[in-house]
CSV table of C-alpha atoms in Angstrom, one decimal:
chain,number,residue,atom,x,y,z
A,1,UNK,CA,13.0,0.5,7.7
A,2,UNK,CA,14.9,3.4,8.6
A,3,UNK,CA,15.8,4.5,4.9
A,4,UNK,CA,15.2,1.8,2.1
A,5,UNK,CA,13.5,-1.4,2.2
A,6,UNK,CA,14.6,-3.4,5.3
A,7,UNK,CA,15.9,-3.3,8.2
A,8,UNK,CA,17.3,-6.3,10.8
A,9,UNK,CA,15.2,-7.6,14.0
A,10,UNK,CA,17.4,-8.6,16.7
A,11,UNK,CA,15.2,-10.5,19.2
A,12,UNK,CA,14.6,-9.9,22.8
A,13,UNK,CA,15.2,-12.5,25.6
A,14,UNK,CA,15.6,-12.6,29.5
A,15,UNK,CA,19.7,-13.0,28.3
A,16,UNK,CA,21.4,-10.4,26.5
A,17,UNK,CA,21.3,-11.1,22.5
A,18,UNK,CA,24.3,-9.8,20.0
A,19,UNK,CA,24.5,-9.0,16.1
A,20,UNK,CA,27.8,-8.8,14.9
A,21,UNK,CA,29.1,-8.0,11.8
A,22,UNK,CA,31.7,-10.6,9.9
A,23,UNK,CA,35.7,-10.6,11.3
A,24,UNK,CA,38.0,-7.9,10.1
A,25,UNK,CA,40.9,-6.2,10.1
A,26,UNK,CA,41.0,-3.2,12.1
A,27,UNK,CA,44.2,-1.2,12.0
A,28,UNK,CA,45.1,1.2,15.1
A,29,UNK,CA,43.2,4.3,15.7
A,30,UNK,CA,39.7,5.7,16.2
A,31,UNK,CA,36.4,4.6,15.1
A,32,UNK,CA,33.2,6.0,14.7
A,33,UNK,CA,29.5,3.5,14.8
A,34,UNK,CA,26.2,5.0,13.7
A,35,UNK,CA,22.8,3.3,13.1
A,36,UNK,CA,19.4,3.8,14.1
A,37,UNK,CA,17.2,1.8,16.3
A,38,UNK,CA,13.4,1.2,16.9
A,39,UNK,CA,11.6,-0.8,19.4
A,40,UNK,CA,9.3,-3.8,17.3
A,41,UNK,CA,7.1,-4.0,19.7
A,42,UNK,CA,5.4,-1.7,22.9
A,43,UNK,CA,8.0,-3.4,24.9
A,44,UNK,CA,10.2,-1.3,24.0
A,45,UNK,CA,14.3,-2.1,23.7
A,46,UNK,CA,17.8,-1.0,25.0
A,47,UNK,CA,20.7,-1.3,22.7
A,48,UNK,CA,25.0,-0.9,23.3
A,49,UNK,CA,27.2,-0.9,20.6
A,50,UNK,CA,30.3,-2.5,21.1
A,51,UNK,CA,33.0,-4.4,19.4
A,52,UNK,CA,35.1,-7.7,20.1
A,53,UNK,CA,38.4,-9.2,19.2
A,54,UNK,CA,38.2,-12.3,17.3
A,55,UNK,CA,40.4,-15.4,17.0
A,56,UNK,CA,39.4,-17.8,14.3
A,57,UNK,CA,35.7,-16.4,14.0
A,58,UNK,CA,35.0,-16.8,18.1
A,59,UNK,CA,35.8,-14.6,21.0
A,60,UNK,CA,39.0,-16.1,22.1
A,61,UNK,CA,38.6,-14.9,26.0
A,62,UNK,CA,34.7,-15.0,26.4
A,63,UNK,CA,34.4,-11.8,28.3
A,64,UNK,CA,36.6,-9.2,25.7
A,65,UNK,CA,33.1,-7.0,24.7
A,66,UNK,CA,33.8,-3.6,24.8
A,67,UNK,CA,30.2,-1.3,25.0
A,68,UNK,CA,29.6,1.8,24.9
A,69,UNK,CA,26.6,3.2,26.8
A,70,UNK,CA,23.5,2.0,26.7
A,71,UNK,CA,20.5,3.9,25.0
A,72,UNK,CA,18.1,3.1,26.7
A,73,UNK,CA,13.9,3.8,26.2
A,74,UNK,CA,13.4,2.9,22.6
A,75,UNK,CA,9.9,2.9,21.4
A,76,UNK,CA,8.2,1.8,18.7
A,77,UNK,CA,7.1,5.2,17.6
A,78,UNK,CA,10.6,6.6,16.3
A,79,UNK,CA,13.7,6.0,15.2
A,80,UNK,CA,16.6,6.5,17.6
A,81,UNK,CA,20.4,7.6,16.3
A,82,UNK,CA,22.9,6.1,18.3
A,83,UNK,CA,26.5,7.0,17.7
A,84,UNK,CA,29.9,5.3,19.4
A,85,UNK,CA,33.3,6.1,19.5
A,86,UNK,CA,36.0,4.0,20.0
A,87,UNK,CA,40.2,3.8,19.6
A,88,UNK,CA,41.5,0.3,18.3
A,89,UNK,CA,45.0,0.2,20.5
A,90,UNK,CA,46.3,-3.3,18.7
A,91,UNK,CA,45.6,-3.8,15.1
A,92,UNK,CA,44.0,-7.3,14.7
A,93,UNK,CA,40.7,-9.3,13.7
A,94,UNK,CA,37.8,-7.6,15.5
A,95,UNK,CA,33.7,-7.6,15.0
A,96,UNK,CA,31.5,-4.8,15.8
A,97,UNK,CA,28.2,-5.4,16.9
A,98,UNK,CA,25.2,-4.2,18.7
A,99,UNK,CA,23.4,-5.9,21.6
A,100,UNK,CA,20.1,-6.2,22.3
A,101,UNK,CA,19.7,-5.7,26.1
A,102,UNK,CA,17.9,-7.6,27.8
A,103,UNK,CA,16.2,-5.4,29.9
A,104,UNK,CA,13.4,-4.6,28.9
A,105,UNK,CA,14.2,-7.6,26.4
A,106,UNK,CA,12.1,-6.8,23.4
A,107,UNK,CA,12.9,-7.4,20.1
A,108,UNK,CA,14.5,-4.1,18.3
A,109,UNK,CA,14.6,-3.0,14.7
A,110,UNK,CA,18.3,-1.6,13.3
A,111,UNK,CA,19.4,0.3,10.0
A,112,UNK,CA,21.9,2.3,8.2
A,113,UNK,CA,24.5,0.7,10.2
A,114,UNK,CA,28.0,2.7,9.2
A,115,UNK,CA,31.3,2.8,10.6
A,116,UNK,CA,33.5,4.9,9.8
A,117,UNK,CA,37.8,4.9,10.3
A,118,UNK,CA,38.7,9.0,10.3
A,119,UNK,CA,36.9,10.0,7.2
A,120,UNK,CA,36.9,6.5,5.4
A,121,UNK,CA,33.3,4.4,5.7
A,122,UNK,CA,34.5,0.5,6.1
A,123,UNK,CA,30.8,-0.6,6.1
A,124,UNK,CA,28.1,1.1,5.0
């Protein structure tokens, strides 16, 4: 773990894997997305952040993710902060998340997962 006890393994594939956090609310404006990444394994991983609208818990178009870039070059040696901002234009149901790229495909650690609306934390 980053800072505590645990953190989540997001699994590597030949395909491009995806946590996402539970549907919510967002109301118009920007955002802010911090956590810290670690490659499991000597692989090593590649990680976007990103977000998706949601209909009804699913991605209602398919193809909606919105990423920024990729950080790329994760090892298993340290911790790597990666930070994205984004501007909700339509308040609605949306889920952030982070993929798990799948080049180089190997499974990758994440903690302290925060984001933030101006000054307020939403999920900490």
């Amino acid at each position: 773990a980053h800072s505590g006890k645990y953190s989540v393994k997001v699994a590597g594939a030949t395909q491009n894997k995806r946590l996402g956090y539970r549907e919510m609310t967002l109301k118009t404006g920007e955002y802010t997305v911090t956590f810290y990444a670690k490659a499991a394994t000597t692989k090593g991983a590649s990680v976007r952040a990103g977000y998706v609208p949601v209909k009804d818990g699913a991605n209602p178009s398919g193809s909606d993710y919105k990423y920024g870039d990729f950080v790329n070059n994760i090892t298993n040696t340290e911790w790597v902060k990666v930070t994205y901002t984004f501007k909700i234009e339509t308040e609605g149901p949306y889920s952030v998340l982070v993929m798990n790229v799948k080049n180089p495909g190997g499974d990758v650690l994440i903690d302290d997962y925060t984001l933030t609306f101006g000054d307020t934390v939403i999920i900490k």
